[in-house]
Coordinates of C-alpha atoms in Angstrom, one line a residue:
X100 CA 75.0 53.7 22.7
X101 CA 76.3 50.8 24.7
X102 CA 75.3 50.3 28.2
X103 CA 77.6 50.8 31.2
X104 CA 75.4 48.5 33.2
X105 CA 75.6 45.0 33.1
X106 CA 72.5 43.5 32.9
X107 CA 70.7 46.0 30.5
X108 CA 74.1 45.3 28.4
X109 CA 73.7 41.8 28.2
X110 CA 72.8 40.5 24.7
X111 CA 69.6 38.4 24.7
X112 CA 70.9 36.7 22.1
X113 CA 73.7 35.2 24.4
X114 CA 71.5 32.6 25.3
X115 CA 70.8 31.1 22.1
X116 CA 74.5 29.1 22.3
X117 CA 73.6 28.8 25.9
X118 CA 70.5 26.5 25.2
X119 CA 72.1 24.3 22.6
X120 CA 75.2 23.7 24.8
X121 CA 72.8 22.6 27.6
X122 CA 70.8 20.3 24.8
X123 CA 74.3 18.8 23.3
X124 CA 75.5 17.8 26.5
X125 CA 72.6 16.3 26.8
X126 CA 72.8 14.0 23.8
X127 CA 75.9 13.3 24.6
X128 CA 74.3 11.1 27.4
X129 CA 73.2 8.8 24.6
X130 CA 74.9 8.9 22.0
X131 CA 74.0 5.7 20.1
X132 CA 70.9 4.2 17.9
X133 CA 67.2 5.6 19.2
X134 CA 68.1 8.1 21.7
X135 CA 64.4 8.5 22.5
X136 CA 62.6 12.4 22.0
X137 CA 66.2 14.0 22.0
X138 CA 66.3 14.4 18.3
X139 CA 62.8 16.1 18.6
X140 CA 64.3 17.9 21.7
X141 CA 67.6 19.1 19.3
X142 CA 65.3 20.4 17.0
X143 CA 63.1 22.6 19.3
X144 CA 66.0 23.7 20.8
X145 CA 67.2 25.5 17.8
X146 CA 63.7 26.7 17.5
X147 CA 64.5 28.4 20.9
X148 CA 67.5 29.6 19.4
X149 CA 66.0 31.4 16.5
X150 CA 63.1 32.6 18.8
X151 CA 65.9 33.9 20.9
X152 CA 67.3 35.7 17.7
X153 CA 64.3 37.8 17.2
X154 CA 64.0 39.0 21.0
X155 CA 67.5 40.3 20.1
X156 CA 66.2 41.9 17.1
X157 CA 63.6 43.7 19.6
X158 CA 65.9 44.3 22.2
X159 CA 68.2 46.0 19.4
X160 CA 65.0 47.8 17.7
X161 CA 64.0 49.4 21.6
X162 CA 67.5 49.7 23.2
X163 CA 70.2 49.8 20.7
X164 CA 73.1 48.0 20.3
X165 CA 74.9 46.1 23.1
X166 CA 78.0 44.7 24.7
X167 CA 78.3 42.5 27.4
X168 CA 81.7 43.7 29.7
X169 CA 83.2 41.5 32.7
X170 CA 85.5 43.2 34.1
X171 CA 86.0 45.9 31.8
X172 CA 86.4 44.0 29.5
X173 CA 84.2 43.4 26.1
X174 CA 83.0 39.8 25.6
X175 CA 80.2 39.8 23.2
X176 CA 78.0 42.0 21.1
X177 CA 74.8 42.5 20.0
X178 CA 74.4 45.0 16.9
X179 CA 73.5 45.0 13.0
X180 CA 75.6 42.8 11.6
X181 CA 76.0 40.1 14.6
X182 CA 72.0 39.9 14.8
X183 CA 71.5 39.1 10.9
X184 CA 74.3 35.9 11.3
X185 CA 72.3 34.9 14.7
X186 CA 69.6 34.7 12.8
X187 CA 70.8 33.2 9.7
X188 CA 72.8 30.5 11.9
X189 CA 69.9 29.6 14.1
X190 CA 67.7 29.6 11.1
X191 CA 69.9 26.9 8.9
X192 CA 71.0 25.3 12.1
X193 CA 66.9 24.9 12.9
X194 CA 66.6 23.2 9.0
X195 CA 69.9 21.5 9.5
X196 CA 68.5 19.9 13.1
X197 CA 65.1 18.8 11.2
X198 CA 66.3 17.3 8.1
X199 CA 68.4 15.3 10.7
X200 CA 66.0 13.7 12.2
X201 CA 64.7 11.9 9.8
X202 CA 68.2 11.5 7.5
X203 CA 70.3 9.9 10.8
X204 CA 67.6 7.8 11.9
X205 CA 68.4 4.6 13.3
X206 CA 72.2 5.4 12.8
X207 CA 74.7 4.0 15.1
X208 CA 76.3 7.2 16.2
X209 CA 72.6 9.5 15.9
X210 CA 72.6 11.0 19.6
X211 CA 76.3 11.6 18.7
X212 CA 75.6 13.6 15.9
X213 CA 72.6 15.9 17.1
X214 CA 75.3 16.8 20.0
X215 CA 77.6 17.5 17.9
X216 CA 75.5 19.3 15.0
X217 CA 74.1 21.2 18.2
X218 CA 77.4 22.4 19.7
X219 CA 78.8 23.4 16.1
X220 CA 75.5 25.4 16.4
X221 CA 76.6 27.1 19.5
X222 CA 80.5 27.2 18.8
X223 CA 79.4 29.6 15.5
X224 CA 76.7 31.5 17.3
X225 CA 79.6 32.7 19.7
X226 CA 81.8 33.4 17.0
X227 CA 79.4 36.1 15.3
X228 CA 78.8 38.1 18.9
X229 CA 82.1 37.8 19.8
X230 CA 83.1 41.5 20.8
X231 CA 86.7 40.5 21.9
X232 CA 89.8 39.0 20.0
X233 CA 90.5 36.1 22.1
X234 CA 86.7 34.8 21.8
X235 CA 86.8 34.9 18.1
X236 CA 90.1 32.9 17.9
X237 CA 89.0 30.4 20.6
X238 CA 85.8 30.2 18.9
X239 CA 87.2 29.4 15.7
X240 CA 89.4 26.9 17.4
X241 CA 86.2 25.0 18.9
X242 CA 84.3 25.2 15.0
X243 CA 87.5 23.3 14.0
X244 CA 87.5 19.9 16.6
X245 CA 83.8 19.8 16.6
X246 CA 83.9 19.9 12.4
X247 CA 86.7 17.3 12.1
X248 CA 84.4 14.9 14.3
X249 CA 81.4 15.4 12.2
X250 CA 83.5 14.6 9.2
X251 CA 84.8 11.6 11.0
X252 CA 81.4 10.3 11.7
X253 CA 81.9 7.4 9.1
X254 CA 85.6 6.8 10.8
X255 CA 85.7 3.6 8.4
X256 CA 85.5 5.5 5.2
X257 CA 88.9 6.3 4.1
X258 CA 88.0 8.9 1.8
X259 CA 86.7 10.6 4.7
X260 CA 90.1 10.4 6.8
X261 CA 91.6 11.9 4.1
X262 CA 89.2 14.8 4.0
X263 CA 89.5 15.4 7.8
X264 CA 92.8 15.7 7.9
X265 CA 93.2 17.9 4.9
X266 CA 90.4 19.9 6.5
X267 CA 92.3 20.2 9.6
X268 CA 96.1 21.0 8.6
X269 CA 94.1 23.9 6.6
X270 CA 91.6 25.0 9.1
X271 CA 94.5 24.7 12.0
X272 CA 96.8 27.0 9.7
X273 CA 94.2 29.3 9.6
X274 CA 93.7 29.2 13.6
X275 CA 97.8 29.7 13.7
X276 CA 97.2 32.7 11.4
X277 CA 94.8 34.6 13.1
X278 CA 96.5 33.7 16.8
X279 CA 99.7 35.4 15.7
X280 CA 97.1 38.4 14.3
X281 CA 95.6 38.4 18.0
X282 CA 99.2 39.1 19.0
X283 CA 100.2 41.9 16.7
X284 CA 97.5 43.6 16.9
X285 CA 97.1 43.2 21.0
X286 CA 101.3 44.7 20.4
X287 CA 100.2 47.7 18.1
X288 CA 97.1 48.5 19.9
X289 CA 97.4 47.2 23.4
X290 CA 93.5 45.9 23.6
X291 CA 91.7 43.2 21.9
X292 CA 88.3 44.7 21.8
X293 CA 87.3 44.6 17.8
X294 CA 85.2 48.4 18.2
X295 CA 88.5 49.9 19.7
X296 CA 90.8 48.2 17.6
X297 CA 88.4 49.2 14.4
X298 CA 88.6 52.9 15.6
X299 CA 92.1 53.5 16.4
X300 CA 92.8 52.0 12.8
X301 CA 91.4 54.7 11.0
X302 CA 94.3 57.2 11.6
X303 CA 97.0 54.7 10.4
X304 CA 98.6 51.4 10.8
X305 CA 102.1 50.9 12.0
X306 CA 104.2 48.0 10.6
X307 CA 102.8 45.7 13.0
X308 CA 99.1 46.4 12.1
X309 CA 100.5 46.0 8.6
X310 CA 101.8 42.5 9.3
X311 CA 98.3 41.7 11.6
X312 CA 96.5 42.4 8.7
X313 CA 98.0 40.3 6.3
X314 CA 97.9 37.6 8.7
X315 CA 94.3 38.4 9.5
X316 CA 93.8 38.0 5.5
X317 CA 95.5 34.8 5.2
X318 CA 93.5 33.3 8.1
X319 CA 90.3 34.1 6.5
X320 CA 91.6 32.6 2.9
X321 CA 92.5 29.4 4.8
X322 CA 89.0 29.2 6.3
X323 CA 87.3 30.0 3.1
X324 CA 88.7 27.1 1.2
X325 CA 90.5 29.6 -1.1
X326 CA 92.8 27.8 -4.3
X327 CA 94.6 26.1 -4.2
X328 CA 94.2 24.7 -0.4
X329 CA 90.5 23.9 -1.3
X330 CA 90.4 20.3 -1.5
X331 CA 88.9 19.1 1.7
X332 CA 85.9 21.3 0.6
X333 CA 85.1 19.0 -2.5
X334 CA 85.4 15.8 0.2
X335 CA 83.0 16.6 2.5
X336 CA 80.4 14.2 1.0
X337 CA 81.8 11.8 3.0
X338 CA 80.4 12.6 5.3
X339 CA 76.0 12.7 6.1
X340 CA 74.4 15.5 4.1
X341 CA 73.3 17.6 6.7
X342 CA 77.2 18.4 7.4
X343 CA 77.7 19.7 4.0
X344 CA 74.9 22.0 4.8
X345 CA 75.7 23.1 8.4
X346 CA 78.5 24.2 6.5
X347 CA 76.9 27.1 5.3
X348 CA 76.0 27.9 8.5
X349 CA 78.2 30.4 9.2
X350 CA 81.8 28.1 8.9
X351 CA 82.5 27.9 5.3
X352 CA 81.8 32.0 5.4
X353 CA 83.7 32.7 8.7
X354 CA 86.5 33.4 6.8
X355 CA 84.2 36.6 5.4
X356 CA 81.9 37.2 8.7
X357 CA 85.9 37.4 10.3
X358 CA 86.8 40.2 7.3
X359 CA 83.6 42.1 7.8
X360 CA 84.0 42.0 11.8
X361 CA 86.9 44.2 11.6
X362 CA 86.6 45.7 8.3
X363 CA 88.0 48.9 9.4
X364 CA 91.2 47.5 10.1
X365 CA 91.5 45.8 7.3
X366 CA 90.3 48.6 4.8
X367 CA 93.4 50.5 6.0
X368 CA 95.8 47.9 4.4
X369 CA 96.3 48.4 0.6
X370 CA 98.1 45.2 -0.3
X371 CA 95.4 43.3 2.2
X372 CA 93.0 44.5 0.0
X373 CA 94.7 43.4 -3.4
X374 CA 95.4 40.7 -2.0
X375 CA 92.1 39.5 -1.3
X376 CA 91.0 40.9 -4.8
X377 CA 93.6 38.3 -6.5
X378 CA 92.8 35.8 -4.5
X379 CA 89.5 35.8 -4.2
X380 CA 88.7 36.6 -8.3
X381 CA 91.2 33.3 -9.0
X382 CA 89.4 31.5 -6.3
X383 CA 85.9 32.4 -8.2
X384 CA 87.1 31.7 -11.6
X385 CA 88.8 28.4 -10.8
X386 CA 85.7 26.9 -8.6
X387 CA 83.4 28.3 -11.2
X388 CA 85.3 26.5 -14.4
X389 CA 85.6 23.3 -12.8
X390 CA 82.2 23.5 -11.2
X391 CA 80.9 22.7 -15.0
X392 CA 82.7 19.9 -15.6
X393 CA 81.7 17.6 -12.6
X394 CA 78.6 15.0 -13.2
X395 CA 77.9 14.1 -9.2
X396 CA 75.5 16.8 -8.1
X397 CA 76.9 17.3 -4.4
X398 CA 80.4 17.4 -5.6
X399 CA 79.3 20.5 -8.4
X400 CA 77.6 22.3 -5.6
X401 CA 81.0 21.9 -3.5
X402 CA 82.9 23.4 -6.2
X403 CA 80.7 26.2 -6.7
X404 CA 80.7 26.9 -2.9
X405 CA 84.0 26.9 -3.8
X406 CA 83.4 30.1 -6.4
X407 CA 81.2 31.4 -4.3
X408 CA 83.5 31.8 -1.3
X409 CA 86.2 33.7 -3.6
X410 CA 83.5 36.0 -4.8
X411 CA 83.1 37.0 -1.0
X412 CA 86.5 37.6 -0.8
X413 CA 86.6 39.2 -4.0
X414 CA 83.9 41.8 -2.4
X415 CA 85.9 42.3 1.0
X416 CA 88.9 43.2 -1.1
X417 CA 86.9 45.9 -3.3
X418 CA 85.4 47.5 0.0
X419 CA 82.1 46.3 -0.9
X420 CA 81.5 44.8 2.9
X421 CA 77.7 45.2 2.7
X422 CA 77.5 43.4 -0.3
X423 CA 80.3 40.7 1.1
X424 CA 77.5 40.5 4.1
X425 CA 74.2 39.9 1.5
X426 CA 76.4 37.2 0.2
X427 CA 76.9 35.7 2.9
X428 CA 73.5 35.5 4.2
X429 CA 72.0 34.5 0.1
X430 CA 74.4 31.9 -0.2
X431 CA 74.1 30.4 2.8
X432 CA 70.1 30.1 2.5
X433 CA 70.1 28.7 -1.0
X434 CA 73.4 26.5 -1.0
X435 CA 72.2 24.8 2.4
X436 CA 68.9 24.3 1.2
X437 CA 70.5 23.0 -2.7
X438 CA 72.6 20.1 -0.7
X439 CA 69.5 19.1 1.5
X440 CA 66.8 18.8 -1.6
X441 CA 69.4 17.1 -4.0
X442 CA 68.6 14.0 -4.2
X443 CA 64.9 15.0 -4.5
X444 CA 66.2 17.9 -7.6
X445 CA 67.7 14.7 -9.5
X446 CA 64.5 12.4 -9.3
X447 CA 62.7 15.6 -10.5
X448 CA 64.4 16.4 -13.4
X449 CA 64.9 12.8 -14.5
X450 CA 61.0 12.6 -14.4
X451 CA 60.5 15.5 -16.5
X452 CA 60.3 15.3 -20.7
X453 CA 63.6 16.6 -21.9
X454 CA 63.7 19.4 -24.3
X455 CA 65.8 18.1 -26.8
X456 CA 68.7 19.6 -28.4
X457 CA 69.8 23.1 -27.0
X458 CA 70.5 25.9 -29.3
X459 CA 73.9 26.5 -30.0
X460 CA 75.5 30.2 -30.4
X461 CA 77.9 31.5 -32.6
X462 CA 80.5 33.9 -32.3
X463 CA 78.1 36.6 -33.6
X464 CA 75.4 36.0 -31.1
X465 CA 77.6 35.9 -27.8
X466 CA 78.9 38.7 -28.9
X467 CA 75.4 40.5 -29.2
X468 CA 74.2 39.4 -26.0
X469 CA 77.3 40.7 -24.0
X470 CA 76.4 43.4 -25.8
X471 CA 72.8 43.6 -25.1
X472 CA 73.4 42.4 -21.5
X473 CA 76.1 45.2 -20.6
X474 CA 73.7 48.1 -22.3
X475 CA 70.7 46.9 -20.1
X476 CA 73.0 47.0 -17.3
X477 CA 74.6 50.2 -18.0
X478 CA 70.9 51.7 -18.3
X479 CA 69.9 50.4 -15.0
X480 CA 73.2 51.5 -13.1
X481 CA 72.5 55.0 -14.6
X482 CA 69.0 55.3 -13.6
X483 CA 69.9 54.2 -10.1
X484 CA 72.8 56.4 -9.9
X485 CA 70.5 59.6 -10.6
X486 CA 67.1 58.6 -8.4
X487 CA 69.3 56.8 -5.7
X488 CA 72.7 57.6 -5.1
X489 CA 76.0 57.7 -7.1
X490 CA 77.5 54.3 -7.3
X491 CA 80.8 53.8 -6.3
X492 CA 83.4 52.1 -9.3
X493 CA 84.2 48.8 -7.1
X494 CA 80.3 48.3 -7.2
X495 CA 79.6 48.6 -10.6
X496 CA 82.8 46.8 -11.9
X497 CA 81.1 43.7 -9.7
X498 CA 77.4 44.2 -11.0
X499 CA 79.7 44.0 -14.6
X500 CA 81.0 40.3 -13.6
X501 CA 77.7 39.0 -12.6
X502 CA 75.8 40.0 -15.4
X503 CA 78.4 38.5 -17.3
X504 CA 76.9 35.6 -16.4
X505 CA 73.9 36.9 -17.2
X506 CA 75.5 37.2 -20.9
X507 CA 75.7 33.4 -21.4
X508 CA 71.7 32.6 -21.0
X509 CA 71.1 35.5 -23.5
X510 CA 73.6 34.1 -26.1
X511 CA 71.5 31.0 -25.6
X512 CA 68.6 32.9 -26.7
X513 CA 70.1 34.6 -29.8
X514 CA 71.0 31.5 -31.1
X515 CA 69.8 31.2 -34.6
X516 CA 68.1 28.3 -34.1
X517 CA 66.5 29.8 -30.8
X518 CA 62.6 30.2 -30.5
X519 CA 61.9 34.3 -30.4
X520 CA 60.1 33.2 -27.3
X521 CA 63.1 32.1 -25.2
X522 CA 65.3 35.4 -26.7
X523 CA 62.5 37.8 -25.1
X524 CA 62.9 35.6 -21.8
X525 CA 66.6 35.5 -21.5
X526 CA 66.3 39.5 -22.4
X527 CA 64.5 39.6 -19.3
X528 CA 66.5 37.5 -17.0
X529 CA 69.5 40.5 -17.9
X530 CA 67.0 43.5 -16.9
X531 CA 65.8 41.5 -14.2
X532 CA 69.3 40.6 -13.0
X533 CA 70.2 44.2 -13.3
X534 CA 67.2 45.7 -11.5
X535 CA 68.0 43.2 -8.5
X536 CA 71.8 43.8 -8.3
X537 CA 71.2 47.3 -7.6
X538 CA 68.1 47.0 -5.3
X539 CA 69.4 44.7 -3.6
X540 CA 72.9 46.7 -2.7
X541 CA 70.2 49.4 -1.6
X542 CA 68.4 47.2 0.5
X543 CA 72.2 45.8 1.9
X544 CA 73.8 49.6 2.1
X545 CA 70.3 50.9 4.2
X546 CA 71.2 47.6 6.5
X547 CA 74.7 47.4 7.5
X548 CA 76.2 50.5 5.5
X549 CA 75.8 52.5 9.0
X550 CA 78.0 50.5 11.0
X551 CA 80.4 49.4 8.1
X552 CA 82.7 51.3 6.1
X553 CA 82.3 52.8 2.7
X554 CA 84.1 51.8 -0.7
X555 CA 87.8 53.2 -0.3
X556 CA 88.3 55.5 -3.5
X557 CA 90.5 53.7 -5.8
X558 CA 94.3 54.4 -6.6
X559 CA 96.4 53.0 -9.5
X560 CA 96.9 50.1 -8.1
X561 CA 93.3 49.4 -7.8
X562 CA 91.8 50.6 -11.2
X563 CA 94.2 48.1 -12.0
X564 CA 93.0 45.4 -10.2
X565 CA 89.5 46.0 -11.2
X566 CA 90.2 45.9 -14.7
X567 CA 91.7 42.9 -14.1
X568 CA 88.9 41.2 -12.9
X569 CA 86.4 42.6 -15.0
X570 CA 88.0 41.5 -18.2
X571 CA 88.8 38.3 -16.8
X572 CA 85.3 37.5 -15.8
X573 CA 84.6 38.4 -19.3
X574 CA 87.3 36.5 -20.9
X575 CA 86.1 33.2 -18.6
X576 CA 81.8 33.5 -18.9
X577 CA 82.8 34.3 -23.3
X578 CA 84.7 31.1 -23.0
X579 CA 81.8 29.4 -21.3
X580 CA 79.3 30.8 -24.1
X581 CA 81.3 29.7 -27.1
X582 CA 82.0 25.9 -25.4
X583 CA 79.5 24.2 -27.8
X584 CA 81.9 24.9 -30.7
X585 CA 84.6 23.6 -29.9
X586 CA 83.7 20.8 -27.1
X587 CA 84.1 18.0 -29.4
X588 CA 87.5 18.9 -30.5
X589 CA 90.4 16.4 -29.3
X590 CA 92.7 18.7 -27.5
X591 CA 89.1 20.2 -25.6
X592 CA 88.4 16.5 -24.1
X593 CA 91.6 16.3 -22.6
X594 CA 91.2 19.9 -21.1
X595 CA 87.8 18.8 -19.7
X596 CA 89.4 15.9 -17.7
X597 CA 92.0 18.0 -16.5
X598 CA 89.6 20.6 -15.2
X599 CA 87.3 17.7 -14.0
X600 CA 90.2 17.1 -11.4
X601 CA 90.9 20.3 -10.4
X602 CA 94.1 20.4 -12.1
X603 CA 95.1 17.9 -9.4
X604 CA 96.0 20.3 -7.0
X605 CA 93.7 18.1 -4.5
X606 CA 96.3 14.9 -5.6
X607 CA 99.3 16.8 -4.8
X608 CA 98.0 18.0 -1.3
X609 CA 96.8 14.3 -0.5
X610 CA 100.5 13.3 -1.3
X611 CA 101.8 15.4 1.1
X612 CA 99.7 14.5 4.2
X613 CA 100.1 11.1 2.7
X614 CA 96.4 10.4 2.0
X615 CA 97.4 7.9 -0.2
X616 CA 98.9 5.6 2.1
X617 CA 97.3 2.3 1.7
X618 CA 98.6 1.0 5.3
X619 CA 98.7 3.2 8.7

C-alpha cells in the first residue's frame, strides 16, 4: 500500500538522478581536454546510482511500493516495474560512464561529454519513476536536448548534423504527440496521475481516451525509431560509441517503458492495439531484412535495434507487457554491451581460422527444419501448458516467430553436405530456444505480471492479426533460409543494394529537412 506520509513515501531511488545532476553540473565547470579526477568522479557516481537502485529494491522488498506526493499530488514511484529500469539504467549508464573514460580521453569536449552522458543518466532515471503525466512528458522533453547535443559532439561532421536534426524533428513529434495525449487524457479523466488514470480505464474509454490513446501510440512509435521515420537511428555512429550504447539505456526503449507505464489504458483501445501489432511486425521485418545486407558492424547492430524495437511494439500490441518488459531489459544489456566490444568482436574473428565453405540448404531441408523446429516447440509449449499454466494464443503465436528464426540454423544443419555433428547441435539450439522462451515468460509473468495486465482474449480482428504476423515471420526467416540459392542471380544483386539502403526511405527524409544541402 502506498504511504500517506511523506517521508516513508519517498522513493530511495529518487536520489540516484539527484546525484548525477549534482556530478554533471559539476563537469560542466570544465568542460574541455583533462578535466582532472571528474571522469573517475562520473563513474563512481553512477556506481552510487546503482547502489542507490538496490536500497530501493530493499526498501520495496520491506515496505512495499511507494509514491512520493507534494501537495496531493503524485510525482514519482517506486514499484516493480520502475525498480528493474532504475537498475538497468544505472547499470548501463555505470558501463557507459567507464568505457568513457578511457574512449574520450584527451578529447576536446571530454568534461562536456561526462556532463552530458551523466544528465541523460538522470533525465531517463526520472522518466521511469515518474508517477505523474506532466513529468513523463517533461522528462522525455529533457532526453531529447540533452541527446541532440551528444549527437552534436563532432559539430563539424556533417553526417552528424544531418542525424541530429532528423533525430530531433522525429523525437520533437513524438514530444508533440504525447503533450496533446497529456491533454486528452487530463480532459477525459481530470488527473494526470498514471495509477488513477490506469484504473478508471478499465470500465471504458470515451472518445477522447480513444483519441489520447492513439496519440499515446504514435508518440511511442516516433520514439522507437519505428519505419519508416527510422533513419536517424542508422546515423548515430557519428557520433562517439558510448552514445550509441547510452542509447539503450532506457531512450531507444522509452517508447515501450512509456506503453508498459500505462498499459491499462492502452489495453482498452482495440485499434491502438492493432496498430501497434502492424506497426511494430513491419518495423521488425524491415530492420531485420536489411540488417543482413549491411557490411559495417555498428551500422548492422543499428538496424537490428531497429527490429528489435518493433518486436517490442509488436509485444505491447499482443498484450504481452511482461514479455515487452524482459525485452527491454535483454536487449538493452546485450545491444549496449555489442556496440561497446565491436571493434574488439572484429579483430577477434579476423584472427580466427575460417571454416571454409558453409553448407547450403535446399528446399527440402528448410522445409524439414521448420518442421522439426515448430514440433520441438509445439512439445515444449504443451508440456509447459500442463505442469505450468495455460498459455495464452498472443504468447505462443510470438514463441512461433522467434523459433522461426531458430528454423534457419537448423536448415543449416540439414544441409546435405552438413557434418551429422552440427545437425544434432542446431537440433539443440531449437529445444534449447524453446525451453528458454517459455521459462523465461515464467520468470517475466512471476515478476511484473502482478502489477500489469493480462493478455486481452482475442476477437476477429485479432486472430487476424496474429495470423498475419505468424505467417509473415515465416514467409521472411523461409526467405532468409533459401537465400544461398538464388543470391547469385542478377535480379537478386540489384534487390540486395536496394535493401542495403533501406529502400531509401532515409534519402527521401534527408530531402525533406534538406540534409543534402551542400551550403547553409
Amino acid at each position: 500500500m502506498t504511504s500517506p506520509l511523506l517521508f516513508s513515501a519517498f522513493p530511495v531511488t529518487l536520489l540516484a538522478p539527484l546525484v548525477l545532476l549534482a556530478m554533471a553540473g559539476l563537469c560542466l565547470s570544465r568542460p574541455g581536454r583533462r578535466p582532472g579526477r571528474l571522469p573517475a568522479l562520473a563513474e563512481a557516481a553512477t556506481l552510487a546510482a546503482a547502489g542507490l537502485g538496490f536500497a530501493g529494491m530493499a526498501r520495496l522488498w520491506v515496505s512495499g511500493k511507494a509514491t512520493l506526493h507534494i501537495g496531493g499530488l503524485p510525482l514519482f514511484r517506486l514499484d516493480t516495474n520502475s525498480l528493474t529500469m532504475v537498475l538497468l539504467v544505472a547499470f548501463v549508464g555505470w558501463v557507459v560512464v567507464r568505457y568513457a573514460r578511457r574512449y574520450l580521453d584527451g578529447e576536446a569536449r571530454e568534461g562536456m561529454f561526462h556532463a552530458l552522458t551523466l544528465a541523460g543518466i538522470a533525465v531517463v532515471l526520472l522518466l521511469v519513476q515518474a508517477a505523474n503525466l506532466a513529468i513523463l512528458a517533461a522528462a522525455f522533453v529533457a532526453i531529447g536536448i540533452v541527446l541532440r547535443q551528444l549527437l552534436l559532439f563532432y559539430p563539424d561532421r556533417a553526417e552528424a548534423r544531418r542525424a541530429a536534426a532528423k533525430f530531433s524533428r522525429v523525437w520533437g513529434a513524438g514530444d508533440a504527440a504525447l503533450i496533446i495525449a497529456t491533454a486528452l487524457l487530463w480532459n477525459a479523466f481530470g488527473t494526470l496521475d498514471i495509477a488513477t488514470i490506469n484504473q478508471r480505464a478499465a470500465v471504458g474509454l470515451s472518445m477522447g481516451g480513444q483519441i489520447a490513446v492513439a496519440f499515446l501510440v504514435l508518440s511511442a512509435a516516433l520514439k522507437t525509431a519505428s519505419f519508416p521515420l527510422h533513419g536517424w537511428l542508422t546515423e548515430v555512429m557519428e557520433a562517439p560509441t558510448p552514445v550509441s550504447a547510452l542509447l539503450h539505456a532506457g531512450i531507444i526503449n522509452s517508447g515501450g517503458v512509456l506503453l508498459i507505464t500505462l498499459a491499462g489504458l492502452v489495453q482498452q483501445s482495440p485499434g491502438a492495439m492493432a496498430a501497434l501489432v502492424m506497426v511494430g511486425g513491419l518495423t521488425a521485418l524491415f530492420g531485420g531484412v536489411v540488417m543482413l545486407t549491411q557490411s559495417a558492424v555498428k551500422t548492422a547492430l543499428a538496424w537490428s535495434t531497429v527490429a528489435q524495437m518493433g518486436f517490442m511494439l509488436l509485444q505491447c500490441g499482443l498484450g504481452l507487457w511482461p514479455l515487452a518488459l524482459l525485452h527491454i531489459v535483454a536487449h538493452s544489456l546485450y545491444k549496449a554491451q555489442a556496440f561497446l566490444g565491436s571493434g574488439s568482436a572484429v579483430m577477434a574473428v579476423n584472427a580466427i581460422r575460417k571454416p571454409g565453405l558453409v553448407a547450403v540448404p535446399g528446399l527440402g531441408a528448410v522445409a524439414k527444419s521448420f518442421a522439426l523446429a515448430l514440433a520441438l516447440y509445439g512439445v515444449v509449449a504443451l508440456a509447459f501448458s500442463f505442469v505450468i499454466a495455460p498459455k495464452s494464443p498472443q504468447a505462443v503465436a510470438l514463441g512461433t516467430m522467434l523459433i522461426f528464426g531458430v528454423s534457419y540454423l537448423i536448415a543449416q544443419g540439414m544441409a546435405d553436405a552438413a557434418p551429422g555433428a552440427l545437425t544434432v547441435r542446431t537440433v539443440r539450439a531449437s529445444l534449447a530456444a524453446a525451453l528458454a522462451y517459455f521459462g523465461f515468460q515464467v520468470v517475466a509473468q512471476a515478476i511484473w505480471g502482478p502489477t500489469l495486465p493480462p493478455a486481452p482474449a482475442p476477437g476477429p480482428l485479432e486472430w487476424a492479426l496474429i495470423v498475419l504476423a505468424v505467417l509473415s515471420f515465416g514467409l521472411v526467416a523461409g526467405a532468409q533460409a533459401l537465400f544461398p540459392l538464388w543470391a547469385h542471380h542478377p535480379a537478386t544483386a540489384g534487390l540486395r543494394v536496394h535493401l542495403a539502403n533501406g529502400l531509401y526511405l532515409n534519402a527521401v527524409l534527408d530531402r525533406m529537412i534538406g540534409g543534402f544541402r551542400t551550403s547553409p
